[in-house]
XYZ file of C-alpha atoms in Angstrom:
453
model
C 39.128 -34.730 7.633
C 35.716 -33.281 6.796
C 35.257 -30.611 4.181
C 34.254 -28.034 6.794
C 37.608 -28.361 8.511
C 39.688 -28.107 5.360
C 40.652 -24.826 3.833
C 40.185 -24.557 0.094
C 43.430 -24.028 -1.829
C 42.088 -21.002 -3.683
C 40.385 -19.530 -0.621
C 41.938 -16.514 1.073
C 39.925 -16.983 4.286
C 41.993 -18.231 7.200
C 40.739 -20.999 9.513
C 40.462 -20.764 13.288
C 43.564 -22.127 15.081
C 41.452 -23.785 17.819
C 38.466 -25.374 15.995
C 40.212 -25.591 12.608
C 37.174 -24.294 10.734
C 37.185 -21.488 8.244
C 33.389 -21.175 8.394
C 31.386 -21.733 11.564
C 28.093 -20.609 13.062
C 28.715 -17.080 14.406
C 25.831 -17.508 16.836
C 27.741 -20.325 18.547
C 31.422 -19.519 17.914
C 31.187 -15.725 17.739
C 33.089 -13.401 15.450
C 36.468 -14.334 14.015
C 39.386 -12.074 14.905
C 42.747 -11.889 13.110
C 45.968 -10.189 14.141
C 49.669 -10.800 13.414
C 49.046 -14.059 11.618
C 46.776 -15.397 14.347
C 43.097 -16.201 13.668
C 40.525 -17.584 16.066
C 36.871 -17.313 17.036
C 36.109 -15.268 20.129
C 34.268 -18.067 21.983
C 36.850 -20.653 20.955
C 39.354 -18.540 22.872
C 37.063 -18.084 25.875
C 36.184 -21.800 26.222
C 39.712 -23.152 25.590
C 41.101 -24.951 28.647
C 44.098 -23.305 30.334
C 43.858 -20.084 28.280
C 43.305 -16.810 30.140
C 43.166 -13.113 29.231
C 46.366 -11.652 30.668
C 46.652 -8.496 28.609
C 44.570 -5.513 27.633
C 41.873 -5.923 25.039
C 44.053 -4.300 22.406
C 46.911 -6.713 23.091
C 46.940 -9.923 21.086
C 43.450 -11.263 20.264
C 40.851 -9.600 22.528
C 43.280 -9.745 25.470
C 44.757 -13.187 24.806
C 48.497 -12.948 24.303
C 50.000 -14.569 21.163
C 52.352 -16.831 23.128
C 49.511 -18.144 25.287
C 47.439 -18.914 22.157
C 50.290 -20.820 20.526
C 50.899 -22.821 23.709
C 47.202 -23.811 23.905
C 47.130 -24.831 20.240
C 50.135 -27.088 20.776
C 48.528 -28.709 23.808
C 45.193 -29.252 21.947
C 47.000 -31.008 19.117
C 47.602 -33.915 21.502
C 43.851 -34.388 22.198
C 41.113 -35.792 19.999
C 37.471 -34.668 19.849
C 35.164 -37.378 21.175
C 32.488 -36.219 18.703
C 34.297 -36.014 15.350
C 37.499 -37.902 16.324
C 39.843 -35.232 14.933
C 42.759 -33.730 16.850
C 42.962 -30.160 18.079
C 40.170 -30.410 20.674
C 40.942 -27.410 22.888
C 37.820 -27.616 25.131
C 37.748 -30.139 27.989
C 34.858 -31.134 30.278
C 34.658 -29.029 33.435
C 34.438 -32.135 35.566
C 38.025 -32.729 36.652
C 37.838 -36.508 36.486
C 36.449 -36.467 32.916
C 38.951 -36.718 30.086
C 36.571 -35.868 27.210
C 37.542 -33.012 24.904
C 35.753 -31.526 21.876
C 35.680 -28.672 19.406
C 33.220 -25.883 20.028
C 31.322 -26.415 16.723
C 30.936 -30.125 17.696
C 29.323 -29.328 21.073
C 25.702 -29.384 19.868
C 26.204 -32.543 17.871
C 27.734 -34.306 20.889
C 25.084 -33.115 23.338
C 27.495 -30.881 25.244
C 26.515 -27.801 27.251
C 28.546 -24.591 27.043
C 27.589 -21.850 29.503
C 28.128 -18.427 27.881
C 28.587 -16.512 31.132
C 30.996 -15.910 33.983
C 33.646 -18.630 33.815
C 32.606 -20.018 30.389
C 32.335 -23.603 31.573
C 31.738 -26.562 29.234
C 30.292 -30.012 30.020
C 30.157 -33.267 28.079
C 26.936 -35.198 27.506
C 27.484 -37.253 30.693
C 28.164 -34.411 33.154
C 25.995 -31.680 31.654
C 23.374 -30.001 33.897
C 19.737 -31.082 33.623
C 16.542 -29.171 34.275
C 15.317 -29.849 37.792
C 11.691 -28.915 37.085
C 9.278 -31.847 37.263
C 7.140 -31.628 34.130
C 6.066 -33.988 31.365
C 4.615 -32.743 28.084
C 1.114 -33.821 27.173
C 0.383 -35.896 24.125
C 0.887 -34.064 20.809
C 2.499 -31.066 22.504
C 4.116 -28.724 19.993
C 6.957 -26.257 20.209
C 5.708 -22.718 20.813
C 8.156 -21.344 18.251
C 8.240 -23.761 15.307
C 4.929 -25.571 16.108
C 6.495 -28.989 15.525
C 5.994 -31.859 17.951
C 8.403 -32.089 20.875
C 9.685 -35.265 22.504
C 7.699 -37.161 25.094
C 9.978 -36.051 27.949
C 12.669 -33.557 28.833
C 15.926 -34.064 26.987
C 18.879 -32.175 25.569
C 16.814 -31.084 22.561
C 13.475 -30.539 24.380
C 13.242 -27.890 27.114
C 10.500 -26.411 29.274
C 9.982 -23.072 30.999
C 10.798 -23.448 34.726
C 8.277 -20.758 35.688
C 5.008 -21.834 34.045
C 5.966 -25.469 33.232
C 3.664 -25.339 30.179
C 5.881 -23.727 27.554
C 7.767 -26.451 25.630
C 10.280 -25.701 22.885
C 13.301 -27.108 21.074
C 16.818 -26.072 22.043
C 17.574 -24.774 18.580
C 14.338 -22.751 18.499
C 14.899 -21.034 21.843
C 18.521 -20.364 20.899
C 17.404 -18.571 17.730
C 14.926 -16.489 19.710
C 17.623 -15.543 22.242
C 19.970 -14.365 19.468
C 17.251 -12.113 18.038
C 15.813 -10.762 21.313
C 19.049 -10.138 23.212
C 19.382 -9.773 26.961
C 16.839 -6.926 27.153
C 13.859 -8.693 25.546
C 14.501 -12.409 26.096
C 11.661 -14.021 28.057
C 9.390 -17.047 28.128
C 7.236 -17.083 24.992
C 4.179 -18.132 27.031
C 4.219 -16.680 30.567
C 6.645 -13.773 29.815
C 8.790 -14.595 32.830
C 12.285 -13.070 32.676
C 14.342 -13.626 35.815
C 13.881 -17.338 36.463
C 13.635 -18.160 32.766
C 16.787 -16.256 31.782
C 18.877 -17.810 34.574
C 17.728 -21.321 33.660
C 18.489 -20.856 29.968
C 22.014 -19.614 30.702
C 22.648 -22.682 32.868
C 21.382 -24.965 30.089
C 23.850 -23.496 27.577
C 21.682 -20.962 25.702
C 23.694 -17.995 24.494
C 21.992 -14.669 25.215
C 23.799 -11.699 23.618
C 24.376 -8.610 25.787
C 22.775 -6.185 23.332
C 19.488 -4.715 22.184
C 17.109 -6.730 19.999
C 18.242 -7.300 16.452
C 15.221 -5.512 14.991
C 16.372 -2.318 16.746
C 20.094 -2.668 16.091
C 19.579 -3.190 12.377
C 17.240 -0.194 12.099
C 14.442 -2.283 10.701
C 11.952 0.587 11.194
C 14.324 3.441 10.374
C 12.457 4.250 7.164
C 9.400 5.282 9.199
C 11.323 8.303 10.440
C 12.651 9.354 7.052
C 11.144 12.338 5.234
C 9.688 11.851 1.761
C 12.080 13.369 -0.795
C 10.746 12.518 -4.237
C 8.498 14.183 -6.818
C 5.436 12.027 -7.475
C 3.894 14.077 -10.297
C 2.697 12.183 -13.361
C 5.311 13.967 -15.458
C 8.325 15.367 -13.642
C 9.799 18.341 -15.492
C 12.971 18.631 -13.423
C 16.044 18.043 -15.619
C 17.924 16.422 -12.713
C 15.205 13.889 -11.953
C 12.568 13.302 -9.334
C 15.055 13.173 -6.439
C 16.179 16.758 -6.990
C 14.940 19.157 -4.307
C 15.861 22.789 -3.733
C 15.120 25.170 -0.882
C 13.195 27.585 -3.102
C 12.360 28.217 -6.726
C 10.526 26.094 -9.305
C 12.229 22.899 -8.140
C 11.277 23.291 -4.512
C 9.688 20.083 -3.272
C 6.328 20.473 -1.523
C 4.911 17.570 0.484
C 1.222 16.820 0.869
C -0.152 18.869 3.754
C -2.395 15.953 4.810
C -0.335 12.749 4.557
C 3.228 13.924 3.758
C 3.647 10.671 1.810
C 3.768 12.285 -1.661
C 5.531 15.327 -3.022
C 5.792 17.473 -6.109
C 7.950 20.221 -7.563
C 6.265 23.596 -7.911
C 6.635 23.635 -11.694
C 5.512 20.009 -12.094
C 2.120 20.885 -10.574
C 1.899 24.498 -11.831
C 2.229 25.948 -8.333
C 3.157 29.585 -7.959
C 5.810 30.872 -5.582
C 3.099 32.213 -3.263
C 1.528 28.759 -2.787
C 2.431 27.619 0.715
C 0.722 24.201 0.822
C -0.266 21.441 -1.568
C -2.470 18.347 -1.256
C -2.087 15.140 -3.245
C -4.885 13.620 -5.332
C -5.525 10.810 -2.853
C -6.148 13.202 0.054
C -7.976 15.853 -1.989
C -10.334 13.312 -3.592
C -9.665 14.038 -7.264
C -12.909 13.996 -9.299
C -15.293 14.099 -6.352
C -15.180 17.728 -5.269
C -17.554 19.017 -7.958
C -20.111 16.292 -7.355
C -19.952 16.817 -3.626
C -20.535 20.568 -3.986
C -23.468 20.037 -6.314
C -25.088 17.658 -3.890
C -24.701 20.078 -1.001
C -26.067 23.009 -3.036
C -29.647 21.678 -2.857
C -32.184 20.657 -5.533
C -31.632 21.927 -9.053
C -33.936 24.315 -10.880
C -35.272 21.493 -13.042
C -36.185 19.413 -10.014
C -37.862 22.411 -8.387
C -39.875 23.086 -11.537
C -40.880 19.441 -11.735
C -41.908 19.451 -8.083
C -43.951 22.635 -8.618
C -45.724 21.180 -11.641
C -46.380 17.884 -9.891
C -47.810 19.662 -6.859
C -49.915 22.244 -8.709
C -51.261 20.432 -11.774
C -53.169 17.452 -10.299
C -55.668 19.485 -8.231
C -56.496 21.708 -11.233
C -56.638 19.073 -13.952
C -58.022 16.165 -11.981
C -61.074 18.035 -10.676
C -64.390 16.612 -11.764
C -66.265 19.759 -10.793
C -66.988 22.208 -13.642
C -67.024 25.232 -11.355
C -63.786 27.184 -10.784
C -61.833 26.294 -7.633
C -62.965 27.977 -4.460
C -60.838 29.941 -1.981
C -59.947 26.846 0.057
C -58.525 24.935 -2.944
C -56.634 27.989 -4.247
C -55.102 28.576 -0.822
C -53.964 24.933 -0.628
C -52.388 25.122 -4.103
C -50.486 28.265 -3.207
C -49.188 26.555 -0.045
C -47.956 23.604 -2.114
C -46.236 25.966 -4.546
C -44.454 27.748 -1.701
C -43.437 24.395 -0.245
C -41.951 23.355 -3.639
C -40.008 26.614 -3.920
C -38.632 26.308 -0.381
C -38.404 22.553 0.330
C -36.288 22.925 3.496
C -38.238 25.763 5.137
C -40.460 25.001 8.112
C -44.145 25.759 7.511
C -45.331 28.694 9.547
C -48.382 28.478 11.767
C -51.325 30.649 10.873
C -52.289 32.843 13.812
C -55.024 34.727 11.933
C -58.057 33.251 10.295
C -59.950 34.882 7.475
C -63.672 35.130 7.824
C -65.888 34.068 4.981
C -68.902 36.371 4.608
C -72.210 34.690 5.363
C -74.441 34.197 2.334
C -77.821 35.817 2.065
C -81.052 34.090 2.800
C -81.709 33.372 -0.877
C -78.551 31.233 -1.174
C -79.403 28.906 1.700
C -80.660 26.084 -0.531
C -78.172 23.291 -1.498
C -78.665 23.816 -5.246
C -77.544 27.483 -5.058
C -74.617 27.006 -2.603
C -71.165 28.234 -3.631
C -68.281 25.735 -3.776
C -66.422 27.614 -1.032
C -66.972 26.905 2.685
C -69.970 28.501 4.353
C -71.241 28.752 7.895
C -74.916 28.450 6.962
C -75.043 26.008 4.070
C -73.853 22.413 3.751
C -71.308 21.217 1.187
C -72.688 20.543 -2.297
C -73.780 16.979 -3.036
C -72.438 17.026 -6.590
C -68.797 17.408 -5.552
C -66.808 14.163 -5.564
C -64.027 13.301 -3.052
C -61.395 13.888 -5.760
C -62.388 17.571 -6.063
C -61.876 18.240 -2.375
C -58.578 19.769 -1.209
C -56.011 17.654 0.546
C -56.666 19.238 3.897
C -60.466 18.699 3.816
C -60.343 14.898 4.104
C -60.846 15.047 7.852
C -64.178 16.794 7.350
C -65.716 14.155 5.110
C -68.056 12.681 7.750
C -69.697 16.033 8.193
C -70.037 16.497 4.440
C -71.575 13.088 3.948
C -74.139 13.894 6.576
C -75.269 16.869 4.486
C -77.226 14.546 2.189
C -80.080 14.492 4.653
C -83.261 16.121 3.373
C -83.977 17.974 6.586
C -82.453 21.418 6.936
C -79.674 21.571 9.488
C -80.305 23.324 12.768
C -78.041 25.815 14.550
C -76.081 23.155 16.443
C -75.344 21.096 13.317
C -74.278 24.182 11.368
C -71.881 25.237 14.145
C -70.280 21.777 14.216
C -69.937 21.741 10.433
C -68.302 25.182 10.359
C -65.772 24.024 13.003
C -64.872 20.970 10.903
C -64.480 23.118 7.807
C -62.141 25.498 9.617
C -60.050 22.569 10.850
C -59.854 21.224 7.296
C -58.582 24.596 6.091
C -55.993 24.865 8.893
C -55.020 21.283 9.829
C -51.912 22.316 11.856
C -53.524 25.073 13.908
C -54.498 24.378 17.492
C -58.188 24.911 18.239
C -58.881 27.724 20.626
C -60.921 27.196 23.732
C -64.016 29.285 23.804
C -64.806 30.987 27.097
C -68.102 32.339 25.859
C -70.858 31.078 23.646
C -72.038 32.871 20.574
C -75.506 32.462 19.269
C -75.904 31.609 15.639
C -78.746 33.447 13.958
C -81.564 31.168 12.921
C -82.194 31.005 9.209
C -85.171 33.127 8.098
C -87.899 31.266 6.287
C -89.466 34.403 4.705
C -90.765 37.872 5.485
C -91.560 38.805 9.076
C -95.081 37.864 10.278
C -97.564 40.732 10.614
C -98.127 42.150 14.068
C -101.093 40.783 16.017
C -104.377 42.553 15.568
C -105.374 44.492 18.626
């Protein structure tokens, strides 16, 4: 007799009366029930030949009366299992002409099929049902569950989905999936068929429990619905420990108002009784709030001072002209200073233009011209491009043309004054003139004497 069938002398566990095993696969034999000195597996009772439930479920063992169980055990003692050769084979082949008998734990080893439904029929390896679907696995086809190679054809250990005919798997693999999924979630692992697939698997001897999936019965995700109930402060001051939580007072546990995944006692985080909410360091961003506020506050005073000095000093110190800056350069410097003080303000458009008084006739020569813009005199030749303001670069062609020895006429002076005004106000839109104004011609000297009559 094998070791699995023998009961250890010092063991208090009782063996099943029908299969004679103290330990067996509960997925195949079911739970073991004991009552009034009788012990047997549930499915050993259901598959035993000539044994029927004649009482209520509370009577005997799950409805099987004690006298009926003893009579079946005595009859099975006269039969031998065709798989292991031991006596006590209580299960006989459903085919009436077949005389083979076996123990339920020996069914898989002997290639037998036990249908866990309706009449609980059992078949030997010769009379067992076969899959009627015509399908042959391709070369190097693997099991969809364990990813190992399957056999080259259908067999007792290699099965195929009757719906898609492409899902191949081992009997042991699909039996393990059925025990985990239950009747509500058991389906083909490839095509997700339920009706045809479930009926075929029951016929082929796959046990499908009438229950919910195991991952729901065992509350595998129950912790997701539990509320956090622990103080996570660096140093918990509660004398009863971090798990202590009261409804109010210094040991009231407050959860993070953002994630609710961390908590703290009021006293452990120096929270007053009026504090209604608290946020953990991970959600509040510990150590980044001050830097974020300083970045949003704008440029610092030092950066503004540096920007003012960088904008104002180059035009004054880098000028090669010995004369003091004119009104155009001073106005540009003041604009740059205002821009440095208010870096995010939008520059306003100038709607009014200041008129520069026209010089007298004595100042019309280039050597006596002032550095400021004029309507009647060209720009000085001694000024270099570095001394010009930033906005006057667009008027350089007109200034270069002033090197001509001939005195400019009225048309050239009017064009030059327009370019100078555009250099002073580069963002202003030029106005369209509806009328023409005559520029006074430069006087060359005193008026001529009247003609002699």
